[in-house]
Short mmCIF file of C-alpha atoms in Angstrom, two decimals:
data_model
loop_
_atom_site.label_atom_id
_atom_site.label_comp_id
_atom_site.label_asym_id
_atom_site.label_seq_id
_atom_site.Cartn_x
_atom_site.Cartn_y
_atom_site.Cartn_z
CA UNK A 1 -21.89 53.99 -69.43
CA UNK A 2 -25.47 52.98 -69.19
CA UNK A 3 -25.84 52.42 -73.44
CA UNK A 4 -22.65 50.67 -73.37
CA UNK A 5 -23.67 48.15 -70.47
CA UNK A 6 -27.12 47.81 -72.28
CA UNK A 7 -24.91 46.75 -75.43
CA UNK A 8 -25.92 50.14 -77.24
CA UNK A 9 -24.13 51.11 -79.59
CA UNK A 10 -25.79 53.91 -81.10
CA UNK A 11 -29.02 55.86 -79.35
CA UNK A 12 -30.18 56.82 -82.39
CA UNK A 13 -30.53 60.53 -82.08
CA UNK A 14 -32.52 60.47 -79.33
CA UNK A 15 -29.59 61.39 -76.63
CA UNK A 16 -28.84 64.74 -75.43
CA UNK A 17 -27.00 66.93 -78.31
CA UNK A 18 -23.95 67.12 -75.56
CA UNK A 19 -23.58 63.63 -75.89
CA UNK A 20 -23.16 62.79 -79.38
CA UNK A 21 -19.50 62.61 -79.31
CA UNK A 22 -19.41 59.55 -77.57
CA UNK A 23 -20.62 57.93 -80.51
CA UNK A 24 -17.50 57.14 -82.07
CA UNK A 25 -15.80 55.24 -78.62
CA UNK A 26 -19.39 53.35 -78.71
CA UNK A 27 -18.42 50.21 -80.82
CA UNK A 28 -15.04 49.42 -78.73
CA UNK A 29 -17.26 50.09 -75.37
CA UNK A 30 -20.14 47.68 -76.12
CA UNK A 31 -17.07 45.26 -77.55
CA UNK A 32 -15.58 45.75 -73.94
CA UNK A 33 -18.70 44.81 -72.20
CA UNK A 34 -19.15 41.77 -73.71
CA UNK A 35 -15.92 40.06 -73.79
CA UNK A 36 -16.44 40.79 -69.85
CA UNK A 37 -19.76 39.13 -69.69
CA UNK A 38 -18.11 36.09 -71.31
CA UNK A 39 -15.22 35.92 -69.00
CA UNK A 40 -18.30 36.09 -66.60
CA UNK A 41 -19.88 33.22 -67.96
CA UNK A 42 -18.06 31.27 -69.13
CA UNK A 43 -16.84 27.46 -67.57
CA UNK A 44 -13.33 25.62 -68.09
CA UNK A 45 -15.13 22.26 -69.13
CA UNK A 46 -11.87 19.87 -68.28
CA UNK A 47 -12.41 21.57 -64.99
CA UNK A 48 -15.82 20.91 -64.44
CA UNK A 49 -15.66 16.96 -65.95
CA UNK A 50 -12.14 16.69 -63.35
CA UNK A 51 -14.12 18.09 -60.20
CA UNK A 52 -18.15 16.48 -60.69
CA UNK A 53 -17.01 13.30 -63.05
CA UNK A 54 -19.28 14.28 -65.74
CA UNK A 55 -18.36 13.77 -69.59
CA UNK A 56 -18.67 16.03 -72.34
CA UNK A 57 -21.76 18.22 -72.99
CA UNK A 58 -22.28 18.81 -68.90
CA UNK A 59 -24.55 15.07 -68.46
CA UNK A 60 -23.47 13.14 -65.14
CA UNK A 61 -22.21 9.88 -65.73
CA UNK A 62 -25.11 7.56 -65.00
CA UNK A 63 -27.00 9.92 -62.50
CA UNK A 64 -29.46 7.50 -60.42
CA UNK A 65 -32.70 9.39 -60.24
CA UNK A 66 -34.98 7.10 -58.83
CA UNK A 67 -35.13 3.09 -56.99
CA UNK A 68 -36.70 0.56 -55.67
CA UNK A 69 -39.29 -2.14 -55.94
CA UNK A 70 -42.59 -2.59 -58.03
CA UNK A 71 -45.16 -5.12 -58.79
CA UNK A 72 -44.80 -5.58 -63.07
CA UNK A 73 -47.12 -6.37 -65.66
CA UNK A 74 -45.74 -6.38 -68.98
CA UNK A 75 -47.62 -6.18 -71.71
CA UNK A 76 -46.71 -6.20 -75.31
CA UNK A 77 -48.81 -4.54 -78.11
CA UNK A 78 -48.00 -6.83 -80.30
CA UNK A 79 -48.28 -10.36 -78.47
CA UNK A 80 -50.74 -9.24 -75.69
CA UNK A 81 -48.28 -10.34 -72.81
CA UNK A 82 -48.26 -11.87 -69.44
CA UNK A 83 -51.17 -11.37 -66.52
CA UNK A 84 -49.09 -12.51 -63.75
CA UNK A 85 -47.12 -9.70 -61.45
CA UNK A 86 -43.82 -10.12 -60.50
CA UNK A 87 -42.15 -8.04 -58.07
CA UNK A 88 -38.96 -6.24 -59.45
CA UNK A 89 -36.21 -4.22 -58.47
CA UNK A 90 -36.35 -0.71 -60.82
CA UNK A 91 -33.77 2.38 -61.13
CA UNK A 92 -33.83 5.04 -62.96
CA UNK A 93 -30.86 6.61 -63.94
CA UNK A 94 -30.64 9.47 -66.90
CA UNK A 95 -29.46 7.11 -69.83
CA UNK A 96 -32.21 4.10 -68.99
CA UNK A 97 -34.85 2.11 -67.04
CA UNK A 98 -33.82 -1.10 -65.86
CA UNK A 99 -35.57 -3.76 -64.20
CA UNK A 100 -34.19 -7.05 -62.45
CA UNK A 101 -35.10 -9.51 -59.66
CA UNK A 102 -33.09 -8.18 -57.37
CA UNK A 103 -30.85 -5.05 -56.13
CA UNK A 104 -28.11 -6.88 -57.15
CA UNK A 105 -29.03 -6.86 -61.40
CA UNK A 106 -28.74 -10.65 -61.75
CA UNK A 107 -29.95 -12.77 -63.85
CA UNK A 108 -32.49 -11.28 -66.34
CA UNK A 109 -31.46 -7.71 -66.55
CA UNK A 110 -33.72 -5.41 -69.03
CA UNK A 111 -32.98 -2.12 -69.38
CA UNK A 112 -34.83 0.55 -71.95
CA UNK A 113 -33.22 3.80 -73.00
CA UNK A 114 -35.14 6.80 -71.46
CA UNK A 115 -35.40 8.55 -74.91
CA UNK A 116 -37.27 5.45 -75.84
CA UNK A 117 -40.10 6.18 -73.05
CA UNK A 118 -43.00 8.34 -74.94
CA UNK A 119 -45.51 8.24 -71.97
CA UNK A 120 -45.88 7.75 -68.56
CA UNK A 121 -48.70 8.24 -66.54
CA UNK A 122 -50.96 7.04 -63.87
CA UNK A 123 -53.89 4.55 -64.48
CA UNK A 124 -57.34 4.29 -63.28
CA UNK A 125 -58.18 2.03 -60.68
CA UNK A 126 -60.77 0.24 -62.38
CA UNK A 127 -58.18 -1.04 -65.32
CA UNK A 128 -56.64 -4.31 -63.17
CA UNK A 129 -58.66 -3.74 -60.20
CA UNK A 130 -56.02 -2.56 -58.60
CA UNK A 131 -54.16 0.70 -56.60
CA UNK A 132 -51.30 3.05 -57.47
CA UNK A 133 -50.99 1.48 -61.07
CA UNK A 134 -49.12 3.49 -63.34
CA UNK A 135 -48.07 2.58 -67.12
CA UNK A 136 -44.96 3.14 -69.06
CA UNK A 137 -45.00 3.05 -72.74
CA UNK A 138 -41.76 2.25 -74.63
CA UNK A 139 -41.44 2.70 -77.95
CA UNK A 140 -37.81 1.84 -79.46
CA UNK A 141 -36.00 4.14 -82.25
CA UNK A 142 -37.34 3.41 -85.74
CA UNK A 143 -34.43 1.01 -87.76
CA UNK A 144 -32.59 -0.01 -84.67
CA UNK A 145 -31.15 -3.64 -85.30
CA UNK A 146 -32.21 -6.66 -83.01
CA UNK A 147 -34.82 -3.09 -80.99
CA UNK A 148 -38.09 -4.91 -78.79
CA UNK A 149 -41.51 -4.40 -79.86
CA UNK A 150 -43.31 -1.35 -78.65
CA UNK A 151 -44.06 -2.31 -75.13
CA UNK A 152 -46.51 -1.00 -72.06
CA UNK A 153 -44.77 -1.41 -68.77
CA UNK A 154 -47.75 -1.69 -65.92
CA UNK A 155 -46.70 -0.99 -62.91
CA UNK A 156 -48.03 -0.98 -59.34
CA UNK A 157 -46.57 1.23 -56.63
CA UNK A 158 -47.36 0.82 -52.86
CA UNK A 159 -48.62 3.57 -52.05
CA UNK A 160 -49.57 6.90 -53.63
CA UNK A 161 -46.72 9.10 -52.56
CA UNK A 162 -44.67 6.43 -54.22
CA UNK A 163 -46.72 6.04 -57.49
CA UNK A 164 -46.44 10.07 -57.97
CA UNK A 165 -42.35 9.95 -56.92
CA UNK A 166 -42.04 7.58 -60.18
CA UNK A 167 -44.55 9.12 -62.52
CA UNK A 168 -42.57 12.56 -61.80
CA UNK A 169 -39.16 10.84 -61.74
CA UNK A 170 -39.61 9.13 -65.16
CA UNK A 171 -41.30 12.55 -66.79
CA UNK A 172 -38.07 14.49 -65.46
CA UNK A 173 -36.15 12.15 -66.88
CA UNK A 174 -37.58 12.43 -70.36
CA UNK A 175 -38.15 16.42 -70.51
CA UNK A 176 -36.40 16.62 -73.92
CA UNK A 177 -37.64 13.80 -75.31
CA UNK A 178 -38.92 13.93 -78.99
CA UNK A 179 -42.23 12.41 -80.65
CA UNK A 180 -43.83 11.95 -77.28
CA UNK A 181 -47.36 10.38 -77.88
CA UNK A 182 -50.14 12.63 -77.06
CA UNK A 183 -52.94 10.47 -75.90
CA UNK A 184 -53.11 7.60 -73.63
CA UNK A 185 -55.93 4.79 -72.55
CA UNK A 186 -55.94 5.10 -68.63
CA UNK A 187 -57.86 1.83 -68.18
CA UNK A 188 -56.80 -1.38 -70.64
CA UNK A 189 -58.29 -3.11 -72.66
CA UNK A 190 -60.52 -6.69 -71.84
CA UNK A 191 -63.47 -8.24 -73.04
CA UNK A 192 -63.35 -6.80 -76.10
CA UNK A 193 -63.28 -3.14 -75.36
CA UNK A 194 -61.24 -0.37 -73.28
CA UNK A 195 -62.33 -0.26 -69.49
CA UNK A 196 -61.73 3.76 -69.89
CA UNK A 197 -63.46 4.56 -72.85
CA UNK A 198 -65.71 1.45 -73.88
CA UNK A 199 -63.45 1.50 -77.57
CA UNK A 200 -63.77 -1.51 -79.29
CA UNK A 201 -60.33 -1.32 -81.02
CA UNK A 202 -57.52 -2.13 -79.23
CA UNK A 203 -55.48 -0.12 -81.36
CA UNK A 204 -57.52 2.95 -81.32
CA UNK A 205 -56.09 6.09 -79.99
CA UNK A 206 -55.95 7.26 -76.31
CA UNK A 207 -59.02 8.73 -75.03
CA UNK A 208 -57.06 10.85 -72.20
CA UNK A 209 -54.56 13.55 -72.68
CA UNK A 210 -50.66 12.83 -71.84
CA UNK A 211 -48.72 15.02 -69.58
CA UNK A 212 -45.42 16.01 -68.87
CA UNK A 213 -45.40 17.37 -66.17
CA UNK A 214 -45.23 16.67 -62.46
CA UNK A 215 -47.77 15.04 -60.20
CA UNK A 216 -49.88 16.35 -57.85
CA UNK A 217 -47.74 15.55 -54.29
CA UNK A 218 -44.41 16.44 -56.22
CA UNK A 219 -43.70 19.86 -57.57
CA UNK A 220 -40.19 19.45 -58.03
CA UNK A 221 -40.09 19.89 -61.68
CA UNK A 222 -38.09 19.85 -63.80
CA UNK A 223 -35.51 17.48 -62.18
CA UNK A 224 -32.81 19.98 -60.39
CA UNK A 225 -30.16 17.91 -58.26
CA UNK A 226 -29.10 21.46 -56.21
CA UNK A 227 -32.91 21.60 -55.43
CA UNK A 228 -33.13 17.99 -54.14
CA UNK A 229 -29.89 18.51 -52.87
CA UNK A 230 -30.97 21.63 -50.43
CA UNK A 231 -33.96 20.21 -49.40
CA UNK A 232 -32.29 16.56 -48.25
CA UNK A 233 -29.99 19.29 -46.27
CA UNK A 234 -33.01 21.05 -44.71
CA UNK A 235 -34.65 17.56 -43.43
CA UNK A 236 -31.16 16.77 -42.28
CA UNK A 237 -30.72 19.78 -40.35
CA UNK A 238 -34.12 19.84 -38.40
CA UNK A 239 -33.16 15.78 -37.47
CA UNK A 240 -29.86 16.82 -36.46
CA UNK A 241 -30.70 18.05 -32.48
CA UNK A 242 -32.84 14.79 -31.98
CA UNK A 243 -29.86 12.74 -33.38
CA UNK A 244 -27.56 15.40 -31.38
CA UNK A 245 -30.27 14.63 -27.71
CA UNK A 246 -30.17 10.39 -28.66
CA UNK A 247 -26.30 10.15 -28.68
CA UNK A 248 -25.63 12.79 -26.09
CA UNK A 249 -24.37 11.29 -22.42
CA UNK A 250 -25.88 14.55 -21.01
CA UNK A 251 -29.39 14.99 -19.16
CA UNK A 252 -31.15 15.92 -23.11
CA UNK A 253 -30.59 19.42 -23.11
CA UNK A 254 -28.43 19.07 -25.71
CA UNK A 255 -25.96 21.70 -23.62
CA UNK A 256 -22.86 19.54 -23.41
CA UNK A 257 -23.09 18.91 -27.33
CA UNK A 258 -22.27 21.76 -28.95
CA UNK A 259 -20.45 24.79 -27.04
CA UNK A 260 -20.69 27.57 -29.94
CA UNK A 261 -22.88 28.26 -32.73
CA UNK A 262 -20.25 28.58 -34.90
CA UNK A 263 -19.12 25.88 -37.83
CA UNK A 264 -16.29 24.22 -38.68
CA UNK A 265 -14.58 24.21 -41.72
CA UNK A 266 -13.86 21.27 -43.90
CA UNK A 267 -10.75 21.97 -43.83
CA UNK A 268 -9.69 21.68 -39.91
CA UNK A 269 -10.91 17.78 -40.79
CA UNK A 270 -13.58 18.42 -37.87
CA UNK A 271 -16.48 17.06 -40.25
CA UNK A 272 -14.43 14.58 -41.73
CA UNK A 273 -15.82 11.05 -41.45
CA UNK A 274 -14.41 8.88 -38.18
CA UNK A 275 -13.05 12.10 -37.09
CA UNK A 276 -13.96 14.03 -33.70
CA UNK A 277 -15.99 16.94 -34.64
CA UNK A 278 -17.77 19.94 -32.96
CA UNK A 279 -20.24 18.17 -31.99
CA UNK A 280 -17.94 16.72 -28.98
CA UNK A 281 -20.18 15.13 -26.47
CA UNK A 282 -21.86 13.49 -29.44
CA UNK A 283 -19.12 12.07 -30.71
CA UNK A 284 -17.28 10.56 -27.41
CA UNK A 285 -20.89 9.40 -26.68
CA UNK A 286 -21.06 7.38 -29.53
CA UNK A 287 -17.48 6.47 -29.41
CA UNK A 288 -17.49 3.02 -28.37
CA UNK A 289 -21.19 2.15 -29.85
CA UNK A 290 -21.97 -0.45 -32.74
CA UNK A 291 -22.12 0.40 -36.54
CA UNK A 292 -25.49 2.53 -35.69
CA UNK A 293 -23.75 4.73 -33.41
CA UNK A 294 -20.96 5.23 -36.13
CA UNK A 295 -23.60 6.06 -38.76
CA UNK A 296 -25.01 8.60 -36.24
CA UNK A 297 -21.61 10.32 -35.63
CA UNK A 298 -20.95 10.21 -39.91
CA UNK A 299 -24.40 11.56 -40.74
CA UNK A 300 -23.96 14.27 -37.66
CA UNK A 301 -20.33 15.26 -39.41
CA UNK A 302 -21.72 15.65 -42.95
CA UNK A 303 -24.76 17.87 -41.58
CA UNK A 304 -22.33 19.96 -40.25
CA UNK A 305 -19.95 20.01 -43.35
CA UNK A 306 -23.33 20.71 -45.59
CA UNK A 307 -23.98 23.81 -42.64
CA UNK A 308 -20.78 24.75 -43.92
CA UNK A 309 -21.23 25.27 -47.31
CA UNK A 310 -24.51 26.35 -46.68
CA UNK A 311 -23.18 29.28 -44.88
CA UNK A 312 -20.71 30.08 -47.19
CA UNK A 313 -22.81 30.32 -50.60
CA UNK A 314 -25.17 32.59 -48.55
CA UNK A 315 -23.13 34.71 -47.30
CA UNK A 316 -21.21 34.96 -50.83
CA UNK A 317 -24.32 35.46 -52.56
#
């Protein structure tokens, strides 16, 4: 039993003399084992694609991995480009970076494949005198009809923690890219030369190493949505007694609120959203309230739906 669920068919002599006769059943064992291990293993696509919405090969559907405003400064290698910042309204979704005035992609809408990005990283403060810059270098597929110029996004966050949440969202994104460029300039080049290295030629190599990794600040790498997904879950949960305390009619201690430590099942419809839930003195608090109050008693219901589950694949497991 042990050789067969090592997939061993033979043990080569070295087995006890009594046990050479098994030999022979071996090959239809170890065949055994592994048709198991398959049934294991294996995943009804059409099920999967009906029940997450993703398409063929196991890719979401336009999976948004990262939003929200920036100060740009384009600049194209091959014109020189513009020195004014705008701000713009980024996402970053697994197929491309786009960029528009506005949240509601109006107007001049650019977007750039993400197999087309071959660098991204952070920029030294010295290059445009000024903080949290970070540069994105796109370089379109060779041959491509009607394909932009090789281009350097320069971009300025707000702050740090936001500079590193894009530099590590946009590497995630482009883990299995190909022909990513080694070597990067982390200043730019004026007056002649490179602010980093003091190069005269603007088209002379990086002086800097890439990376593809995360940032210092993020160590979520490489880009797992169940990850993400149980730590939103776990900043939910420790929010959920203050939310639980803020909506409650009772004195704060939370008593009236929840009588039993137990959770409710999707479904009873007890977490379902408009719905009464365990939470009861929550809810009827919150019951005649304005749109905040019904985003309270929603985000309370879903905390305990996620509890749920949580509960469930732990105990399972």
């Amino acid at each position: 039993m042990q050789n067969a669920s090592n997939l061993q068919e033979e043990d080569g002599g070295k087995g006890a003399v009594s046990m050479h006769p098994m030999n022979c059943v071996m090959p239809e064992s170890v065949a055994r084992v592994k048709t198991f291990i398959q049934s294991l293993v294996q995943i009804d696509q059409k099920e999967v694609s009906a029940e997450r919405g993703v398409k063929d090969g196991g890719y979401i559907h336009h999976l948004i991995l990262c939003k929200g405003f920036l100060w740009k400064r384009n600049t194209s290698t091959a014109s020189g480009g513009s020195l004014q910042y705008r701000k713009r309204y980024f996402e970053l979704s697994n197929i491309a970076l786009t960029y528009s005035q506005n949240e509601k992609q109006v107007g001049d809408v650019k977007s750039y494949p993400v197999q087309w990005i071959k660098v991204t990283e952070k920029m030294d403060e010295g290059a445009f005198h000024r903080k949290h810059m970070l540069q994105v270098v796109i370089v379109p597929t060779p041959g491509m009809p009607n394909a932009p110029p090789q281009t350097a996004l320069h971009l300025q966050a707000s702050d740090v923690n936001e500079q590193n949440r894009w530099v590590s969202a946009i590497r995630k994104a482009c883990l299995t890219n190909r022909d990513m460029i080694p070597v990067y300039h982390p200043g730019a080049f004026k007056n002649g030369k490179w602010t980093c290295c003091r190069t005269p030629a603007s088209q002379e190599p990086g002086c800097s190493q890439c990376h593809r990794g995360i940032t210092m600040g993020d160590w979520r790498d490489p880009l797992d949505p169940d990850l993400d997904a149980q730590i939103l879950f776990s900043q939910f949960l420790k929010g959920r007694q203050s939310l639980i305390k803020k909506y409650s009619p009772d004195d704060g201690s939370g008593s009236s609120t929840r009588g039993s430590s137990s959770s409710p099942t999707p479904s009873s419809g007890a977490t379902s959203l408009g719905h009464d839930d365990e939470l009861g003195g929550a809810s009827a608090a919150a019951g005649d309230g304005g749109v905040g109050d019904k985003q309270c008693r929603d985000l309370l219901g879903l905390v305990d739906e996620l509890k749920w589950y949580h509960e469930q694949c732990s105990s399972s497991a």
